[in-house]
Amino acid sequence: MASNNSIQRDYPLSAHPNDGKSTYSGRDVVGYAADPPAVRWPNGAKVALNLVLNYEEGGENCLLHGDGESEKLLSEIVGAGAIVGQRHANMESLYDYGSRSGFWRLHDLLLRKNVPCTVFAVGMALERNPAAAKAMVNAGWEIASHGYRWWDYQNVEEGVEREHIRRTVQIHKDLLGQRPVGMYQGKPNVNTRKLVVEEGGFLYDSDSYADDLPYWTRDYGAKPHLIIPYTLSENDMRFAIPNGFSNAEQFSTYLKDSLDYLVEEGRRGAPKMMSVGLHCRLVGRAGRAKGLEDFLDYAKSLGDDVWICRRDQIASHWYQNHYPDDLKSNL
């Protein structure tokens, strides 16, 4: 590979200091490549399957929450725009459906199927619905943090975001009796992970879509930080975007196809993990919940090939079996 100096000399109009680098400023475009870790999930499972229930309703943008505009994302009004300085009555009630009805339908479904999940809970939303919070705890679900607000944090001041992280951790302690060990801001900025590590107490964060396996980063001090990637593809949000899922069968079929492919990779010696993203106001609708139920029945029919688990269980497994070799004595 040509030196950076020669690149600067030969291509002065297009050269950049990061040219040719595979790891730079928090990015790693190579990852495990053709040499992934030898993963051995419990009971010889070929896939670790984690369902994520995003609990956001009551934490979205709304004038009643002190915001300057209405919410615009992930509702039945595909392509909606934010209304500045005004409330959006339809958007508010679409979100309210998630916390009033959709959550309880999904709660019933997961309990009937005896399937665990991880909740990505927005602190403000969780605080508004103690009954739902209690039901999550009683179900034995992991309740990870989804930040204090369901905001886009791209341009939020660092001090505000730091306070939001601290505040939502305290809400978990006060409402649930314990702090969250997982974090998914959802719409982060390049400083979010630094603030999560600074806060301390988190086993992992999921603000990445970069792999089919957990991985470590050493960009934030001497202690490695675990990243458990999430997904925007195996996700019911595709019901709320153009050219996404139109019905429950499409949703179920896509999830089954994804799981089948990953199971086959696992049988060939390369086990993976699979996340499925759910939202109370989206898949919580009856016609869509049917597709989720079909997928759960199929996943369970695969027996020990699929370990249906919580995200904190994946984190614990990774700490115990895949902690960086040079630091194992510090565990």
CSV table of N, CA and C in Angstrom, one decimal, residues 183-297:
chain,number,residue,atom,x,y,z
A,183,MET,N,-27.7,-0.6,27.2
A,183,MET,CA,-28.0,0.7,26.7
A,183,MET,C,-28.2,0.7,25.2
A,184,TYR,N,-29.3,1.3,24.8
A,184,TYR,CA,-29.5,1.5,23.3
A,184,TYR,C,-30.1,2.9,23.2
A,185,GLN,N,-29.3,3.9,22.9
A,185,GLN,CA,-29.9,5.2,22.7
A,185,GLN,C,-30.8,5.3,21.5
A,186,GLY,N,-30.4,4.5,20.5
A,186,GLY,CA,-31.3,4.4,19.3
A,186,GLY,C,-31.0,5.4,18.2
A,187,LYS,N,-30.9,6.7,18.6
A,187,LYS,CA,-30.5,7.7,17.6
A,187,LYS,C,-29.4,8.5,18.2
A,188,PRO,N,-28.2,7.9,18.3
A,188,PRO,CA,-27.1,8.5,19.1
A,188,PRO,C,-26.3,9.5,18.2
A,189,ASN,N,-25.2,10.0,18.8
A,189,ASN,CA,-24.2,10.7,18.1
A,189,ASN,C,-22.9,10.1,18.3
A,190,VAL,N,-21.8,10.6,17.8
A,190,VAL,CA,-20.5,9.9,17.9
A,190,VAL,C,-19.9,10.0,19.3
A,191,ASN,N,-20.5,10.8,20.2
A,191,ASN,CA,-20.1,10.9,21.6
A,191,ASN,C,-20.9,10.0,22.5
A,192,THR,N,-22.0,9.5,22.1
A,192,THR,CA,-22.9,8.7,23.0
A,192,THR,C,-22.2,7.6,23.7
A,193,ARG,N,-21.5,6.8,23.0
A,193,ARG,CA,-20.8,5.6,23.7
A,193,ARG,C,-19.8,6.1,24.7
A,194,LYS,N,-19.1,7.2,24.5
A,194,LYS,CA,-18.2,7.7,25.5
A,194,LYS,C,-19.0,8.1,26.8
A,195,LEU,N,-20.1,8.7,26.6
A,195,LEU,CA,-20.9,9.1,27.8
A,195,LEU,C,-21.5,7.8,28.5
A,196,VAL,N,-21.8,6.8,27.8
A,196,VAL,CA,-22.3,5.6,28.4
A,196,VAL,C,-21.2,4.9,29.2
A,197,VAL,N,-20.0,4.9,28.7
A,197,VAL,CA,-18.9,4.3,29.4
A,197,VAL,C,-18.5,5.1,30.6
A,198,GLU,N,-18.6,6.4,30.5
A,198,GLU,CA,-18.3,7.3,31.6
A,198,GLU,C,-19.3,7.1,32.7
A,199,GLU,N,-20.6,6.9,32.4
A,199,GLU,CA,-21.6,6.7,33.4
A,199,GLU,C,-21.3,5.5,34.2
A,200,GLY,N,-20.8,4.4,33.6
A,200,GLY,CA,-20.4,3.2,34.3
A,200,GLY,C,-21.6,2.4,34.6
A,201,GLY,N,-21.4,1.1,34.9
A,201,GLY,CA,-22.4,0.2,35.3
A,201,GLY,C,-23.1,-0.6,34.1
A,202,PHE,N,-22.8,-0.2,32.9
A,202,PHE,CA,-23.4,-0.9,31.8
A,202,PHE,C,-22.5,-2.0,31.3
A,203,LEU,N,-23.1,-3.2,31.1
A,203,LEU,CA,-22.3,-4.4,30.6
A,203,LEU,C,-22.1,-4.2,29.1
A,204,TYR,N,-23.0,-3.6,28.4
A,204,TYR,CA,-23.0,-3.5,27.0
A,204,TYR,C,-23.8,-2.3,26.5
A,205,ASP,N,-23.6,-1.9,25.2
A,205,ASP,CA,-24.6,-1.1,24.5
A,205,ASP,C,-24.9,-1.7,23.2
A,206,SER,N,-26.0,-1.3,22.6
A,206,SER,CA,-26.4,-1.9,21.3
A,206,SER,C,-26.6,-0.8,20.2
A,207,ASP,N,-25.9,0.3,20.3
A,207,ASP,CA,-25.9,1.3,19.3
A,207,ASP,C,-25.0,1.0,18.2
A,208,SER,N,-25.2,-0.2,17.5
A,208,SER,CA,-24.4,-0.6,16.4
A,208,SER,C,-25.3,-1.6,15.6
A,209,TYR,N,-25.0,-1.6,14.3
A,209,TYR,CA,-25.7,-2.6,13.4
A,209,TYR,C,-24.6,-3.4,12.6
A,210,ALA,N,-23.4,-3.4,13.2
A,210,ALA,CA,-22.2,-3.7,12.4
A,210,ALA,C,-21.9,-5.2,12.3
A,211,ASP,N,-22.6,-6.1,13.0
A,211,ASP,CA,-22.1,-7.5,12.9
A,211,ASP,C,-23.3,-8.4,13.3
A,212,ASP,N,-23.1,-9.7,13.1
A,212,ASP,CA,-24.0,-10.8,13.6
A,212,ASP,C,-23.5,-11.4,14.9
A,213,LEU,N,-22.5,-10.8,15.5
A,213,LEU,CA,-22.0,-11.3,16.8
A,213,LEU,C,-21.6,-10.1,17.6
A,214,PRO,N,-21.6,-10.3,19.0
A,214,PRO,CA,-21.1,-9.2,19.8
A,214,PRO,C,-19.6,-9.0,19.5
A,215,TYR,N,-19.1,-7.8,19.9
A,215,TYR,CA,-17.7,-7.5,19.7
A,215,TYR,C,-17.2,-6.5,20.7
A,216,TRP,N,-15.9,-6.4,21.0
A,216,TRP,CA,-15.4,-5.5,21.9
A,216,TRP,C,-14.7,-4.3,21.3
A,217,THR,N,-14.8,-3.2,22.0
A,217,THR,CA,-14.0,-2.0,21.6
A,217,THR,C,-13.1,-1.6,22.7
A,218,ARG,N,-11.9,-1.1,22.4
A,218,ARG,CA,-11.0,-0.6,23.4
A,218,ARG,C,-10.8,0.9,23.2
A,219,ASP,N,-11.7,1.6,22.6
A,219,ASP,CA,-11.6,3.0,22.3
A,219,ASP,C,-11.9,3.9,23.5
A,220,TYR,N,-12.3,3.3,24.6
A,220,TYR,CA,-12.7,4.1,25.8
A,220,TYR,C,-12.0,3.8,27.1
A,221,GLY,N,-10.7,3.7,27.0
A,221,GLY,CA,-10.0,3.4,28.2
A,221,GLY,C,-9.4,2.1,28.2
A,222,ALA,N,-8.8,1.7,29.4
A,222,ALA,CA,-8.1,0.4,29.5
A,222,ALA,C,-9.0,-0.8,29.5
A,223,LYS,N,-10.2,-0.6,30.0
A,223,LYS,CA,-11.2,-1.7,30.0
A,223,LYS,C,-12.0,-1.8,28.7
A,224,PRO,N,-12.1,-3.0,28.1
A,224,PRO,CA,-12.8,-3.1,26.9
A,224,PRO,C,-14.3,-3.0,27.2
A,225,HIS,N,-15.0,-2.5,26.2
A,225,HIS,CA,-16.5,-2.2,26.3
A,225,HIS,C,-17.2,-3.1,25.2
A,226,LEU,N,-18.2,-3.8,25.7
A,226,LEU,CA,-18.9,-4.8,24.8
A,226,LEU,C,-20.0,-4.1,24.0
A,227,ILE,N,-20.1,-4.4,22.8
A,227,ILE,CA,-21.1,-4.0,21.9
A,227,ILE,C,-21.9,-5.2,21.4
A,228,ILE,N,-23.2,-5.2,21.6
A,228,ILE,CA,-24.1,-6.3,21.1
A,228,ILE,C,-25.0,-5.6,20.0
A,229,PRO,N,-24.6,-5.9,18.7
A,229,PRO,CA,-25.3,-5.2,17.7
A,229,PRO,C,-26.8,-5.4,17.6
A,230,TYR,N,-27.6,-4.4,17.2
A,230,TYR,CA,-29.0,-4.5,17.0
A,230,TYR,C,-29.3,-4.6,15.6
A,231,THR,N,-30.6,-4.4,15.2
A,231,THR,CA,-31.0,-4.6,13.8
A,231,THR,C,-32.1,-3.6,13.4
A,232,LEU,N,-32.0,-3.1,12.2
A,232,LEU,CA,-33.1,-2.3,11.7
A,232,LEU,C,-33.8,-3.1,10.5
A,233,SER,N,-33.3,-4.3,10.2
A,233,SER,CA,-33.9,-5.1,9.2
A,233,SER,C,-34.9,-6.1,9.7
A,234,GLU,N,-34.5,-6.9,10.7
A,234,GLU,CA,-35.4,-7.9,11.3
A,234,GLU,C,-36.2,-7.1,12.4
A,235,ASN,N,-37.0,-6.2,11.9
A,235,ASN,CA,-37.6,-5.2,12.8
A,235,ASN,C,-39.0,-4.8,12.3
A,236,ASP,N,-40.0,-4.7,13.2
A,236,ASP,CA,-41.3,-4.3,12.7
A,236,ASP,C,-41.4,-2.9,12.3
A,237,MET,N,-40.4,-2.1,12.5
A,237,MET,CA,-40.4,-0.7,11.9
A,237,MET,C,-40.6,-0.7,10.4
A,238,ARG,N,-40.3,-1.8,9.8
A,238,ARG,CA,-40.5,-1.9,8.3
A,238,ARG,C,-42.0,-1.9,7.9
A,239,PHE,N,-42.9,-2.0,8.9
A,239,PHE,CA,-44.3,-1.8,8.7
A,239,PHE,C,-44.6,-0.3,8.5
A,240,ALA,N,-43.7,0.6,8.9
A,240,ALA,CA,-44.0,2.0,9.0
A,240,ALA,C,-43.1,2.8,8.0
A,241,ILE,N,-42.5,2.1,7.0
A,241,ILE,CA,-41.7,2.8,6.0
A,241,ILE,C,-42.1,2.4,4.6
A,242,PRO,N,-41.8,3.2,3.6
A,242,PRO,CA,-42.2,2.9,2.3
A,242,PRO,C,-41.5,1.6,1.8
A,243,ASN,N,-42.2,0.7,1.1
A,243,ASN,CA,-41.6,-0.5,0.6
A,243,ASN,C,-41.2,-1.5,1.7
A,244,GLY,N,-41.8,-1.4,2.9
A,244,GLY,CA,-41.6,-2.3,4.0
A,244,GLY,C,-42.5,-3.4,4.0
A,245,PHE,N,-42.8,-4.0,5.2
A,245,PHE,CA,-43.7,-5.1,5.3
A,245,PHE,C,-45.2,-4.5,5.1
A,246,SER,N,-46.0,-5.3,4.4
A,246,SER,CA,-47.4,-4.9,4.2
A,246,SER,C,-48.3,-5.7,5.1
A,247,ASN,N,-47.9,-6.9,5.5
A,247,ASN,CA,-48.8,-7.7,6.3
A,247,ASN,C,-48.0,-8.7,7.2
A,248,ALA,N,-48.7,-9.4,8.0
A,248,ALA,CA,-48.0,-10.3,9.0
A,248,ALA,C,-47.3,-11.4,8.3
A,249,GLU,N,-47.8,-11.9,7.2
A,249,GLU,CA,-47.1,-13.0,6.6
A,249,GLU,C,-45.7,-12.6,6.0
A,250,GLN,N,-45.6,-11.4,5.5
A,250,GLN,CA,-44.3,-10.9,5.0
A,250,GLN,C,-43.3,-10.8,6.2
A,251,PHE,N,-43.8,-10.3,7.3
A,251,PHE,CA,-43.0,-10.1,8.4
A,251,PHE,C,-42.5,-11.5,8.9
A,252,SER,N,-43.4,-12.4,9.1
A,252,SER,CA,-43.1,-13.7,9.6
A,252,SER,C,-42.1,-14.4,8.6
A,253,THR,N,-42.4,-14.4,7.4
A,253,THR,CA,-41.6,-15.0,6.4
A,253,THR,C,-40.1,-14.5,6.4
A,254,TYR,N,-40.0,-13.2,6.4
A,254,TYR,CA,-38.6,-12.6,6.5
A,254,TYR,C,-37.9,-13.1,7.7
A,255,LEU,N,-38.5,-13.1,8.9
A,255,LEU,CA,-37.9,-13.5,10.1
A,255,LEU,C,-37.5,-15.0,10.0
A,256,LYS,N,-38.4,-15.8,9.5
A,256,LYS,CA,-38.1,-17.3,9.3
A,256,LYS,C,-36.9,-17.5,8.4
A,257,ASP,N,-36.9,-16.8,7.3
A,257,ASP,CA,-35.8,-16.9,6.3
A,257,ASP,C,-34.5,-16.5,7.0
A,258,SER,N,-34.5,-15.4,7.7
A,258,SER,CA,-33.3,-15.0,8.4
A,258,SER,C,-32.8,-16.0,9.4
A,259,LEU,N,-33.7,-16.5,10.2
A,259,LEU,CA,-33.4,-17.5,11.2
A,259,LEU,C,-32.9,-18.8,10.5
A,260,ASP,N,-33.5,-19.3,9.5
A,260,ASP,CA,-33.1,-20.5,8.8
A,260,ASP,C,-31.7,-20.4,8.3
A,261,TYR,N,-31.4,-19.2,7.7
A,261,TYR,CA,-30.0,-19.0,7.1
A,261,TYR,C,-29.0,-19.0,8.2
A,262,LEU,N,-29.3,-18.4,9.3
A,262,LEU,CA,-28.3,-18.3,10.4
A,262,LEU,C,-28.1,-19.7,11.1
A,263,VAL,N,-29.2,-20.4,11.2
A,263,VAL,CA,-29.1,-21.8,11.7
A,263,VAL,C,-28.2,-22.6,10.9
A,264,GLU,N,-28.4,-22.5,9.6
A,264,GLU,CA,-27.5,-23.3,8.7
A,264,GLU,C,-26.1,-22.9,8.8
A,265,GLU,N,-25.8,-21.6,8.9
A,265,GLU,CA,-24.4,-21.2,9.1
A,265,GLU,C,-23.9,-21.8,10.4
A,266,GLY,N,-24.7,-21.8,11.4
A,266,GLY,CA,-24.3,-22.4,12.7
A,266,GLY,C,-24.0,-23.9,12.6
A,267,ARG,N,-24.8,-24.6,11.8
A,267,ARG,CA,-24.6,-26.0,11.6
A,267,ARG,C,-23.3,-26.3,10.9
A,268,ARG,N,-22.9,-25.3,10.1
A,268,ARG,CA,-21.6,-25.4,9.3
A,268,ARG,C,-20.4,-24.9,10.2
A,269,GLY,N,-20.7,-24.6,11.5
A,269,GLY,CA,-19.6,-24.3,12.4
A,269,GLY,C,-19.4,-22.8,12.7
A,270,ALA,N,-20.4,-21.9,12.3
A,270,ALA,CA,-20.3,-20.5,12.6
A,270,ALA,C,-21.5,-20.0,13.2
A,271,PRO,N,-21.8,-20.3,14.5
A,271,PRO,CA,-23.0,-19.8,15.2
A,271,PRO,C,-23.1,-18.3,15.2
A,272,LYS,N,-24.3,-17.7,15.2
A,272,LYS,CA,-24.5,-16.3,15.2
A,272,LYS,C,-25.5,-15.9,16.2
A,273,MET,N,-25.9,-14.6,16.2
A,273,MET,CA,-27.0,-14.1,17.0
A,273,MET,C,-28.0,-13.4,16.1
A,274,MET,N,-29.2,-13.3,16.5
A,274,MET,CA,-30.2,-12.7,15.7
A,274,MET,C,-31.1,-11.9,16.6
A,275,SER,N,-31.3,-10.6,16.3
A,275,SER,CA,-32.2,-9.7,17.1
A,275,SER,C,-33.4,-9.5,16.3
A,276,VAL,N,-34.5,-9.3,17.0
A,276,VAL,CA,-35.8,-9.0,16.3
A,276,VAL,C,-36.4,-7.8,17.1
A,277,GLY,N,-36.5,-6.7,16.3
A,277,GLY,CA,-37.0,-5.4,16.9
A,277,GLY,C,-38.5,-5.3,16.9
A,278,LEU,N,-39.1,-5.0,18.0
A,278,LEU,CA,-40.6,-4.9,18.1
A,278,LEU,C,-41.0,-3.6,18.8
A,279,HIS,N,-42.2,-3.1,18.4
A,279,HIS,CA,-42.7,-1.8,18.9
A,279,HIS,C,-44.1,-2.1,19.3
A,280,CYS,N,-44.5,-1.6,20.5
A,280,CYS,CA,-45.9,-1.8,21.0
A,280,CYS,C,-46.9,-1.3,20.1
A,281,ARG,N,-46.7,-0.1,19.4
A,281,ARG,CA,-47.7,0.5,18.6
A,281,ARG,C,-47.7,0.0,17.2
A,282,LEU,N,-46.7,-0.9,16.8
A,282,LEU,CA,-46.7,-1.4,15.5
A,282,LEU,C,-47.1,-2.9,15.5
A,283,VAL,N,-46.2,-3.8,15.9
A,283,VAL,CA,-46.6,-5.2,15.9
A,283,VAL,C,-47.6,-5.5,17.0
A,284,GLY,N,-47.8,-4.5,17.9
A,284,GLY,CA,-48.9,-4.7,18.9
A,284,GLY,C,-50.3,-4.7,18.3
A,285,ARG,N,-50.4,-4.3,17.0
A,285,ARG,CA,-51.7,-4.4,16.3
A,285,ARG,C,-52.0,-5.9,16.1
A,286,ALA,N,-53.3,-6.3,16.2
A,286,ALA,CA,-53.6,-7.7,16.2
A,286,ALA,C,-53.2,-8.4,14.9
A,287,GLY,N,-53.4,-7.8,13.7
A,287,GLY,CA,-53.1,-8.4,12.5
A,287,GLY,C,-51.6,-8.7,12.3
A,288,ARG,N,-50.8,-7.8,12.9
A,288,ARG,CA,-49.3,-8.0,12.9
A,288,ARG,C,-48.8,-8.9,13.9
A,289,ALA,N,-49.5,-8.9,15.1
A,289,ALA,CA,-49.1,-9.8,16.2
A,289,ALA,C,-49.2,-11.3,15.7
A,290,LYS,N,-50.1,-11.5,14.8
A,290,LYS,CA,-50.3,-12.9,14.3
A,290,LYS,C,-49.0,-13.4,13.6
A,291,GLY,N,-48.4,-12.5,12.9
A,291,GLY,CA,-47.1,-12.8,12.2
A,291,GLY,C,-46.0,-13.1,13.2
A,292,LEU,N,-46.0,-12.3,14.3
A,292,LEU,CA,-45.0,-12.6,15.3
A,292,LEU,C,-45.2,-13.9,16.0
A,293,GLU,N,-46.5,-14.2,16.3
A,293,GLU,CA,-46.8,-15.5,16.9
A,293,GLU,C,-46.4,-16.7,16.0
A,294,ASP,N,-46.6,-16.5,14.7
A,294,ASP,CA,-46.2,-17.6,13.8
A,294,ASP,C,-44.7,-17.8,13.8
A,295,PHE,N,-44.0,-16.7,13.9
A,295,PHE,CA,-42.5,-16.8,13.9
A,295,PHE,C,-42.0,-17.4,15.2
A,296,LEU,N,-42.6,-17.1,16.3
A,296,LEU,CA,-42.2,-17.6,17.6
A,296,LEU,C,-42.5,-19.1,17.7
A,297,ASP,N,-43.6,-19.6,17.1
A,297,ASP,CA,-43.9,-21.0,17.1
A,297,ASP,C,-42.8,-21.7,16.2
